[in-house]
């Protein structure tokens, strides 16, 4: 799941992308950039309520068409996100991929945020 340009500029890297590259090297599997951030007409996920995040994620992420076209139904796609909050980013990416791919998709996160506390 790609990070936004603003976050990449602030931190200097895309943590999910770096994790995916290292995991692919350790496992000997290909790392392919299937998703991109559209950056248009979408809000930052962390500024939205849970019910708004999935709808926003559908607009926020798009497929890299050339990479998606190369997928074969026998391929297994691993979608990696660094931190799971509501799950909307992963779900949004998975739904985009399912529009063009009917093979196996596995979603993985490396960390999960704690439940928010209402005051």
GROMACS .gro file of N, CA and C in nm:
model
  357
    1UNK      N    1   0.086  -0.117   0.000
    1UNK     CA    2   0.000   0.000   0.000
    1UNK      C    3   0.091   0.123   0.000
    2UNK      N    4   0.084   0.202  -0.105
    2UNK     CA    5   0.176   0.315  -0.116
    2UNK      C    6   0.143   0.432  -0.023
    3UNK      N    7   0.245   0.494   0.021
    3UNK     CA    8   0.234   0.613   0.106
    3UNK      C    9   0.218   0.737   0.017
    4UNK      N   10   0.157   0.840   0.070
    4UNK     CA   11   0.137   0.964  -0.006
    4UNK      C   12   0.266   1.040  -0.028
    5UNK      N   13   0.268   1.124  -0.130
    5UNK     CA   14   0.388   1.203  -0.163
    5UNK      C   15   0.429   1.293  -0.048
    6UNK      N   16   0.330   1.349   0.020
    6UNK     CA   17   0.360   1.439   0.132
    6UNK      C   18   0.435   1.365   0.243
    7UNK      N   19   0.390   1.244   0.274
    7UNK     CA   20   0.457   1.164   0.377
    7UNK      C   21   0.595   1.119   0.333
    8UNK      N   22   0.608   1.084   0.206
    8UNK     CA   23   0.739   1.043   0.155
    8UNK      C   24   0.836   1.160   0.162
    9UNK      N   25   0.788   1.280   0.126
    9UNK     CA   26   0.874   1.399   0.134
    9UNK      C   27   0.914   1.428   0.279
   10UNK      N   28   0.820   1.408   0.372
   10UNK     CA   29   0.847   1.435   0.513
   10UNK      C   30   0.946   1.336   0.573
   11UNK      N   31   0.924   1.207   0.545
   11UNK     CA   32   1.006   1.103   0.608
   11UNK      C   33   1.123   1.056   0.521
   12UNK      N   34   1.116   1.084   0.391
   12UNK     CA   35   1.224   1.047   0.302
   12UNK      C   36   1.213   0.909   0.240
   13UNK      N   37   1.108   0.835   0.270
   13UNK     CA   38   1.092   0.702   0.213
   13UNK      C   39   0.948   0.654   0.231
   14UNK      N   40   0.914   0.548   0.158
   14UNK     CA   41   0.784   0.483   0.170
   14UNK      C   42   0.808   0.353   0.248
   15UNK      N   43   0.767   0.351   0.372
   15UNK     CA   44   0.797   0.237   0.460
   15UNK      C   45   0.741   0.106   0.406
   16UNK      N   46   0.620   0.105   0.356
   16UNK     CA   47   0.563  -0.019   0.301
   16UNK      C   48   0.645  -0.069   0.183
   17UNK      N   49   0.686   0.022   0.097
   17UNK     CA   50   0.767  -0.015  -0.020
   17UNK      C   51   0.901  -0.075   0.024
   18UNK      N   52   0.965  -0.013   0.122
   18UNK     CA   53   1.092  -0.065   0.172
   18UNK      C   54   1.075  -0.203   0.235
   19UNK      N   55   0.969  -0.220   0.311
   19UNK     CA   56   0.941  -0.351   0.372
   19UNK      C   57   0.917  -0.457   0.265
   20UNK      N   58   0.840  -0.420   0.161
   20UNK     CA   59   0.810  -0.514   0.053
   20UNK      C   60   0.938  -0.556  -0.021
   21UNK      N   61   1.025  -0.460  -0.047
   21UNK     CA   62   1.151  -0.492  -0.117
   21UNK      C   63   1.237  -0.587  -0.033
   22UNK      N   64   1.246  -0.560   0.097
   22UNK     CA   65   1.328  -0.647   0.184
   22UNK      C   66   1.267  -0.786   0.199
   23UNK      N   67   1.135  -0.791   0.212
   23UNK     CA   68   1.068  -0.921   0.223
   23UNK      C   69   1.086  -1.002   0.094
   24UNK      N   70   1.076  -0.936  -0.020
   24UNK     CA   71   1.091  -1.007  -0.146
   24UNK      C   72   1.233  -1.064  -0.160
   25UNK      N   73   1.330  -0.987  -0.115
   25UNK     CA   74   1.469  -1.034  -0.121
   25UNK      C   75   1.491  -1.153  -0.028
   26UNK      N   76   1.437  -1.145   0.094
   26UNK     CA   77   1.452  -1.255   0.190
   26UNK      C   78   1.384  -1.383   0.142
   27UNK      N   79   1.268  -1.368   0.079
   27UNK     CA   80   1.189  -1.484   0.036
   27UNK      C   81   1.219  -1.528  -0.107
   28UNK      N   82   1.294  -1.448  -0.179
   28UNK     CA   83   1.325  -1.483  -0.317
   28UNK      C   84   1.205  -1.471  -0.410
   29UNK      N   85   1.118  -1.374  -0.381
   29UNK     CA   86   1.001  -1.352  -0.467
   29UNK      C   87   1.009  -1.213  -0.528
   30UNK      N   88   0.941  -1.196  -0.640
   30UNK     CA   89   0.945  -1.069  -0.710
   30UNK      C   90   0.863  -0.962  -0.638
   31UNK      N   91   0.918  -0.842  -0.631
   31UNK     CA   92   0.848  -0.728  -0.573
   31UNK      C   93   0.800  -0.640  -0.689
   32UNK      N   94   0.669  -0.626  -0.703
   32UNK     CA   95   0.611  -0.550  -0.813
   32UNK      C   96   0.525  -0.439  -0.756
   33UNK      N   97   0.544  -0.320  -0.806
   33UNK     CA   98   0.464  -0.206  -0.762
   33UNK      C   99   0.332  -0.207  -0.840
   34UNK      N  100   0.228  -0.265  -0.780
   34UNK     CA  101   0.099  -0.278  -0.847
   34UNK      C  102   0.010  -0.157  -0.822
   35UNK      N  103   0.026  -0.091  -0.707
   35UNK     CA  104  -0.061   0.020  -0.671
   35UNK      C  105   0.013   0.153  -0.672
   36UNK      N  106  -0.063   0.258  -0.695
   36UNK     CA  107  -0.011   0.394  -0.685
   36UNK      C  108  -0.117   0.479  -0.616
   37UNK      N  109  -0.072   0.588  -0.557
   37UNK     CA  110  -0.165   0.683  -0.495
   37UNK      C  111  -0.209   0.781  -0.602
   38UNK      N  112  -0.337   0.809  -0.610
   38UNK     CA  113  -0.387   0.902  -0.709
   38UNK      C  114  -0.368   1.046  -0.664
   39UNK      N  115  -0.375   1.069  -0.532
   39UNK     CA  116  -0.357   1.202  -0.473
   39UNK      C  117  -0.463   1.303  -0.516
   40UNK      N  118  -0.567   1.258  -0.584
   40UNK     CA  119  -0.669   1.352  -0.628
   40UNK      C  120  -0.799   1.336  -0.550
   41UNK      N  121  -0.856   1.446  -0.512
   41UNK     CA  122  -0.988   1.449  -0.447
   41UNK      C  123  -1.004   1.350  -0.332
   42UNK      N  124  -0.899   1.321  -0.263
   42UNK     CA  125  -0.908   1.228  -0.151
   42UNK      C  126  -0.849   1.294  -0.028
   43UNK      N  127  -0.903   1.259   0.085
   43UNK     CA  128  -0.854   1.312   0.212
   43UNK      C  129  -0.752   1.216   0.271
   44UNK      N  130  -0.674   1.266   0.365
   44UNK     CA  131  -0.583   1.177   0.437
   44UNK      C  132  -0.668   1.079   0.518
   45UNK      N  133  -0.634   0.951   0.510
   45UNK     CA  134  -0.711   0.849   0.579
   45UNK      C  135  -0.721   0.877   0.729
   46UNK      N  136  -0.611   0.919   0.790
   46UNK     CA  137  -0.610   0.935   0.935
   46UNK      C  138  -0.699   1.049   0.983
   47UNK      N  139  -0.744   1.134   0.892
   47UNK     CA  140  -0.832   1.244   0.930
   47UNK      C  141  -0.980   1.208   0.918
   48UNK      N  142  -1.009   1.084   0.876
   48UNK     CA  143  -1.148   1.042   0.852
   48UNK      C  144  -1.195   0.943   0.957
   49UNK      N  145  -1.325   0.935   0.970
   49UNK     CA  146  -1.386   0.833   1.055
   49UNK      C  147  -1.381   0.699   0.984
   50UNK      N  148  -1.401   0.595   1.059
   50UNK     CA  149  -1.391   0.459   1.004
   50UNK      C  150  -1.484   0.438   0.887
   51UNK      N  151  -1.607   0.487   0.897
   51UNK     CA  152  -1.705   0.464   0.790
   51UNK      C  153  -1.667   0.537   0.660
   52UNK      N  154  -1.590   0.643   0.669
   52UNK     CA  155  -1.551   0.721   0.551
   52UNK      C  156  -1.423   0.669   0.486
   53UNK      N  157  -1.347   0.591   0.558
   53UNK     CA  158  -1.215   0.550   0.509
   53UNK      C  159  -1.220   0.457   0.388
   54UNK      N  160  -1.311   0.361   0.386
   54UNK     CA  161  -1.316   0.267   0.274
   54UNK      C  162  -1.354   0.339   0.146
   55UNK      N  163  -1.453   0.426   0.152
   55UNK     CA  164  -1.492   0.502   0.034
   55UNK      C  165  -1.377   0.589  -0.015
   56UNK      N  166  -1.308   0.652   0.077
   56UNK     CA  167  -1.193   0.735   0.042
   56UNK      C  168  -1.081   0.650  -0.020
   57UNK      N  169  -1.059   0.531   0.034
   57UNK     CA  170  -0.952   0.444  -0.016
   57UNK      C  171  -0.978   0.402  -0.161
   58UNK      N  172  -1.103   0.389  -0.199
   58UNK     CA  173  -1.135   0.352  -0.337
   58UNK      C  174  -1.092   0.461  -0.435
   59UNK      N  175  -1.090   0.585  -0.389
   59UNK     CA  176  -1.046   0.697  -0.473
   59UNK      C  177  -0.895   0.721  -0.461
   60UNK      N  178  -0.840   0.685  -0.348
   60UNK     CA  179  -0.702   0.717  -0.315
   60UNK      C  180  -0.600   0.627  -0.386
   61UNK      N  181  -0.638   0.502  -0.414
   61UNK     CA  182  -0.545   0.406  -0.475
   61UNK      C  183  -0.591   0.366  -0.614
   62UNK      N  184  -0.494   0.348  -0.701
   62UNK     CA  185  -0.521   0.304  -0.838
   62UNK      C  186  -0.420   0.194  -0.873
   63UNK      N  187  -0.454   0.118  -0.976
   63UNK     CA  188  -0.365   0.011  -1.021
   63UNK      C  189  -0.261   0.064  -1.119
   64UNK      N  190  -0.142   0.010  -1.110
   64UNK     CA  191  -0.040   0.029  -1.212
   64UNK      C  192  -0.079  -0.071  -1.321
   65UNK      N  193  -0.143  -0.023  -1.426
   65UNK     CA  194  -0.202  -0.111  -1.528
   65UNK      C  195  -0.103  -0.207  -1.590
   66UNK      N  196   0.016  -0.160  -1.621
   66UNK     CA  197   0.116  -0.248  -1.685
   66UNK      C  198   0.153  -0.364  -1.595
   67UNK      N  199   0.170  -0.337  -1.467
   67UNK     CA  200   0.205  -0.444  -1.373
   67UNK      C  201   0.088  -0.540  -1.354
   68UNK      N  202  -0.033  -0.487  -1.343
   68UNK     CA  203  -0.151  -0.571  -1.322
   68UNK      C  204  -0.179  -0.659  -1.443
   69UNK      N  205  -0.153  -0.610  -1.562
   69UNK     CA  206  -0.177  -0.688  -1.684
   69UNK      C  207  -0.086  -0.810  -1.692
   70UNK      N  208   0.029  -0.806  -1.629
   70UNK     CA  209   0.124  -0.917  -1.633
   70UNK      C  210   0.087  -1.031  -1.539
   71UNK      N  211  -0.008  -1.005  -1.448
   71UNK     CA  212  -0.047  -1.109  -1.352
   71UNK      C  213  -0.119  -1.223  -1.421
   72UNK      N  214  -0.087  -1.343  -1.377
   72UNK     CA  215  -0.156  -1.462  -1.427
   72UNK      C  216  -0.241  -1.518  -1.314
   73UNK      N  217  -0.347  -1.588  -1.346
   73UNK     CA  218  -0.438  -1.639  -1.243
   73UNK      C  219  -0.369  -1.734  -1.146
   74UNK      N  220  -0.257  -1.793  -1.188
   74UNK     CA  221  -0.183  -1.884  -1.099
   74UNK      C  222  -0.092  -1.809  -1.001
   75UNK      N  223  -0.076  -1.678  -1.021
   75UNK     CA  224   0.008  -1.598  -0.931
   75UNK      C  225  -0.063  -1.575  -0.798
   76UNK      N  226   0.016  -1.562  -0.695
   76UNK     CA  227  -0.035  -1.525  -0.564
   76UNK      C  228   0.019  -1.386  -0.534
   77UNK      N  229  -0.071  -1.291  -0.508
   77UNK     CA  230  -0.031  -1.153  -0.484
   77UNK      C  231  -0.036  -1.126  -0.334
   78UNK      N  232   0.073  -1.073  -0.283
   78UNK     CA  233   0.083  -1.034  -0.143
   78UNK      C  234   0.075  -0.882  -0.138
   79UNK      N  235  -0.027  -0.829  -0.071
   79UNK     CA  236  -0.039  -0.685  -0.053
   79UNK      C  237   0.009  -0.654   0.088
   80UNK      N  238   0.110  -0.569   0.097
   80UNK     CA  239   0.171  -0.540   0.226
   80UNK      C  240   0.143  -0.395   0.267
   81UNK      N  241   0.104  -0.377   0.392
   81UNK     CA  242   0.088  -0.244   0.449
   81UNK      C  243   0.166  -0.242   0.580
   82UNK      N  244   0.227  -0.129   0.609
   82UNK     CA  245   0.311  -0.123   0.729
   82UNK      C  246   0.228  -0.126   0.857
   83UNK      N  247   0.122  -0.045   0.865
   83UNK     CA  248   0.042  -0.038   0.987
   83UNK      C  249  -0.106  -0.051   0.954
   84UNK      N  250  -0.174  -0.136   1.026
   84UNK     CA  251  -0.319  -0.154   1.011
   84UNK      C  252  -0.390  -0.066   1.113
   85UNK      N  253  -0.475   0.020   1.065
   85UNK     CA  254  -0.556   0.102   1.155
   85UNK      C  255  -0.700   0.053   1.144
   86UNK      N  256  -0.769   0.092   1.036
   86UNK     CA  257  -0.906   0.045   1.015
   86UNK      C  258  -0.912  -0.069   0.914
   87UNK      N  259  -0.807  -0.084   0.834
   87UNK     CA  260  -0.806  -0.186   0.728
   87UNK      C  261  -0.858  -0.134   0.595
   88UNK      N  262  -0.900  -0.008   0.591
   88UNK     CA  263  -0.959   0.048   0.470
   88UNK      C  264  -0.860   0.058   0.355
   89UNK      N  265  -0.735   0.093   0.382
   89UNK     CA  266  -0.636   0.104   0.275
   89UNK      C  267  -0.611  -0.031   0.210
   90UNK      N  268  -0.592  -0.133   0.291
   90UNK     CA  269  -0.574  -0.268   0.236
   90UNK      C  270  -0.698  -0.312   0.158
   91UNK      N  271  -0.815  -0.289   0.215
   91UNK     CA  272  -0.939  -0.329   0.149
   91UNK      C  273  -0.956  -0.254   0.017
   92UNK      N  274  -0.926  -0.124   0.018
   92UNK     CA  275  -0.937  -0.045  -0.105
   92UNK      C  276  -0.846  -0.097  -0.214
   93UNK      N  277  -0.723  -0.130  -0.179
   93UNK     CA  278  -0.629  -0.185  -0.276
   93UNK      C  279  -0.676  -0.322  -0.325
   94UNK      N  280  -0.720  -0.405  -0.234
   94UNK     CA  281  -0.767  -0.538  -0.272
   94UNK      C  282  -0.886  -0.530  -0.367
   95UNK      N  283  -0.981  -0.441  -0.339
   95UNK     CA  284  -1.098  -0.426  -0.426
   95UNK      C  285  -1.058  -0.378  -0.565
   96UNK      N  286  -0.961  -0.287  -0.573
   96UNK     CA  287  -0.912  -0.242  -0.703
   96UNK      C  288  -0.851  -0.358  -0.781
   97UNK      N  289  -0.770  -0.438  -0.712
   97UNK     CA  290  -0.705  -0.551  -0.778
   97UNK      C  291  -0.806  -0.656  -0.823
   98UNK      N  292  -0.908  -0.681  -0.743
   98UNK     CA  293  -1.009  -0.782  -0.777
   98UNK      C  294  -1.089  -0.745  -0.901
   99UNK      N  295  -1.088  -0.617  -0.939
   99UNK     CA  296  -1.157  -0.574  -1.061
   99UNK      C  297  -1.093  -0.635  -1.186
  100UNK      N  298  -0.964  -0.667  -1.179
  100UNK     CA  299  -0.893  -0.717  -1.297
  100UNK      C  300  -0.822  -0.850  -1.274
  101UNK      N  301  -0.826  -0.902  -1.153
  101UNK     CA  302  -0.748  -1.022  -1.119
  101UNK      C  303  -0.833  -1.115  -1.033
  102UNK      N  304  -0.839  -1.242  -1.072
  102UNK     CA  305  -0.921  -1.337  -0.995
  102UNK      C  306  -0.838  -1.443  -0.924
  103UNK      N  307  -0.709  -1.421  -0.913
  103UNK     CA  308  -0.622  -1.515  -0.845
  103UNK      C  309  -0.618  -1.492  -0.694
  104UNK      N  310  -0.525  -1.558  -0.631
  104UNK     CA  311  -0.512  -1.552  -0.485
  104UNK      C  312  -0.447  -1.422  -0.441
  105UNK      N  313  -0.508  -1.357  -0.340
  105UNK     CA  314  -0.457  -1.233  -0.283
  105UNK      C  315  -0.442  -1.253  -0.132
  106UNK      N  316  -0.325  -1.219  -0.081
  106UNK     CA  317  -0.300  -1.227   0.063
  106UNK      C  318  -0.263  -1.086   0.111
  107UNK      N  319  -0.331  -1.039   0.215
  107UNK     CA  320  -0.302  -0.908   0.273
  107UNK      C  321  -0.226  -0.926   0.403
  108UNK      N  322  -0.119  -0.849   0.419
  108UNK     CA  323  -0.031  -0.861   0.536
  108UNK      C  324   0.000  -0.723   0.591
  109UNK      N  325  -0.003  -0.710   0.722
  109UNK     CA  326   0.043  -0.588   0.788
  109UNK      C  327   0.148  -0.627   0.892
  110UNK      N  328   0.237  -0.535   0.922
  110UNK     CA  329   0.342  -0.563   1.018
  110UNK      C  330   0.313  -0.510   1.157
  111UNK      N  331   0.220  -0.417   1.167
  111UNK     CA  332   0.185  -0.361   1.298
  111UNK      C  333   0.038  -0.321   1.296
  112UNK      N  334  -0.017  -0.306   1.413
  112UNK     CA  335  -0.156  -0.263   1.426
  112UNK      C  336  -0.162  -0.155   1.533
  113UNK      N  337  -0.240  -0.051   1.502
  113UNK     CA  338  -0.256   0.055   1.601
  113UNK      C  339  -0.349   0.005   1.711
  114UNK      N  340  -0.339   0.066   1.828
  114UNK     CA  341  -0.430   0.032   1.937
  114UNK      C  342  -0.566   0.091   1.911
  115UNK      N  343  -0.664   0.042   1.981
  115UNK     CA  344  -0.799   0.097   1.967
  115UNK      C  345  -0.801   0.239   2.021
  116UNK      N  346  -0.869   0.327   1.948
  116UNK     CA  347  -0.875   0.464   1.994
  116UNK      C  348  -0.967   0.475   2.114
  117UNK      N  349  -0.937   0.567   2.198
  117UNK     CA  350  -1.017   0.588   2.319
  117UNK      C  351  -1.104   0.711   2.301
  118UNK      N  352  -1.231   0.694   2.322
  118UNK     CA  353  -1.322   0.807   2.313
  118UNK      C  354  -1.326   0.878   2.446
  119UNK      N  355  -1.324   1.011   2.443
  119UNK     CA  356  -1.326   1.088   2.567
  119UNK      C  357  -1.468   1.117   2.609
   0.00000   0.00000   0.00000
